[in-house]
Short mmCIF file of C-alpha atoms in Angstrom, two decimals:
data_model
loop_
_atom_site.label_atom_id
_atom_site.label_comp_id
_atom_site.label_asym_id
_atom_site.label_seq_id
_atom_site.Cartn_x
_atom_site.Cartn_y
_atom_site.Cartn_z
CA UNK A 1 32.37 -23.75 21.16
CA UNK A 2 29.96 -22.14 18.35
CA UNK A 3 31.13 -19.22 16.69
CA UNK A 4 28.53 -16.85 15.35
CA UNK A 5 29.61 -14.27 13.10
CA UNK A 6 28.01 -10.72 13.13
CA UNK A 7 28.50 -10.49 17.03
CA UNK A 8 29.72 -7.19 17.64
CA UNK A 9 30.76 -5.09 20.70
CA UNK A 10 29.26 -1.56 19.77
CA UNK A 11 25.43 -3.47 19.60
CA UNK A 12 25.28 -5.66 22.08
CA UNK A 13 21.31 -6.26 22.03
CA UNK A 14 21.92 -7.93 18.70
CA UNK A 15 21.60 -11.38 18.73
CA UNK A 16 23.34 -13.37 15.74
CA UNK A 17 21.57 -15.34 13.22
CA UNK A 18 22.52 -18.81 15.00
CA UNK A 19 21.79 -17.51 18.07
CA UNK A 20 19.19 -20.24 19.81
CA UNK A 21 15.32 -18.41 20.57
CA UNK A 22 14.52 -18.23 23.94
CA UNK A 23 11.66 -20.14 25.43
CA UNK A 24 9.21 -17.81 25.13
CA UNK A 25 9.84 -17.55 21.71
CA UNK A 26 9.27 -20.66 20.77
CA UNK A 27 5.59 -21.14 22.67
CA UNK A 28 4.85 -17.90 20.91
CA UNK A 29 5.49 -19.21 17.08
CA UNK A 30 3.63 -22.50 18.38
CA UNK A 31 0.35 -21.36 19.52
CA UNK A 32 -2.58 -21.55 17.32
CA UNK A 33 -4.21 -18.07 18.45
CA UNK A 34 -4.98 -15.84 15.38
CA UNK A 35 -3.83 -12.55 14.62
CA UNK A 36 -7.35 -9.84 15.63
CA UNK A 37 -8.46 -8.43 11.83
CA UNK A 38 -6.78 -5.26 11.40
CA UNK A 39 -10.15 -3.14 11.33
CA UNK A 40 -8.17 0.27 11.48
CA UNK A 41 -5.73 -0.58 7.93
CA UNK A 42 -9.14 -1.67 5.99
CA UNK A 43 -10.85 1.59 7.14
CA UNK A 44 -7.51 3.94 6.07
CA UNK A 45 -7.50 1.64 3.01
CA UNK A 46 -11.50 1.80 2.08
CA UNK A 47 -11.56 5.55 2.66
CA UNK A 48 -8.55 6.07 0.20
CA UNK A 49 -10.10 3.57 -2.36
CA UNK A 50 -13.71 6.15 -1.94
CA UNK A 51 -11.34 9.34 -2.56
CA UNK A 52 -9.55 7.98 -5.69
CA UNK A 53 -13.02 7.02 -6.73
CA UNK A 54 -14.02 10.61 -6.10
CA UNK A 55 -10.89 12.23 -7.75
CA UNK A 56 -11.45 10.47 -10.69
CA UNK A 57 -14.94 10.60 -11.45
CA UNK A 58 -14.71 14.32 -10.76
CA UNK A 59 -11.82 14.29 -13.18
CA UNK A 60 -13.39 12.58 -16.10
CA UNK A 61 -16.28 14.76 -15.83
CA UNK A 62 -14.50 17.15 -17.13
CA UNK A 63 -12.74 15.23 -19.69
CA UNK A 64 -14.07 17.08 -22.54
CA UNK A 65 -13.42 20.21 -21.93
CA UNK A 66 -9.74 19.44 -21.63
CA UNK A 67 -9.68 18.49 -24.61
CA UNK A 68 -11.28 20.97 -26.27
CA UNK A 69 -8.46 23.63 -23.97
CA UNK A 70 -5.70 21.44 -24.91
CA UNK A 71 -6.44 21.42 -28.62
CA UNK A 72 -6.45 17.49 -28.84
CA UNK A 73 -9.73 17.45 -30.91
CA UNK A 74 -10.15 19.89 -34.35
CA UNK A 75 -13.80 20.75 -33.02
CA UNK A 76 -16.20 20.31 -29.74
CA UNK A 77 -18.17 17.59 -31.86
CA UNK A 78 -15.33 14.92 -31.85
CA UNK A 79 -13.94 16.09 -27.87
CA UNK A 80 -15.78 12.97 -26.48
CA UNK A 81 -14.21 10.36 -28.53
CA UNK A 82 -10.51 12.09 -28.09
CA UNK A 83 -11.85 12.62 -24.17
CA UNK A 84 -12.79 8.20 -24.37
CA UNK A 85 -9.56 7.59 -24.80
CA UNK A 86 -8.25 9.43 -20.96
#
């Protein structure tokens, strides 16, 4: 008699954590076939990558002037060196 705790009677579909895999499991862990590359994920991921890229060069472009704006730099000829440091 084996006594697994965390068998319940309101979730019946749960199996416990000593609960034995089926068969079907364990020929699926066993086979050597590779996972497809996940083409779709690298495309969301490359075309977020190319609008950070975009938001930040656009950003920095600017740099200077928000500087200037902001007060950070005592005159327009010292805004880039304050602006080198965004």
């Amino acid at each position: 008699f084996l006594v697994c705790p965390g068998i319940t009677a309101s979730n019946p579909w749960r199996q416990p954590a000593c609960a034995k895999p089926s068969e079907g499991a364990m020929q699926r862990r066993s086979s050597k076939e590779e996972a497809p590359f996940p083409w779709r994920q690298c495309v969301v991921l490359a075309l977020c990558n190319a609008a950070h890229f975009y938001t930040i060069c656009s950003l920095f472009s600017y740099a200077g002037f928000l500087v200037v704006d902001l007060g950070w730099s005592p005159n327009v000829d010292e805004a880039g060196y304050v602006a080198g440091y965004l």
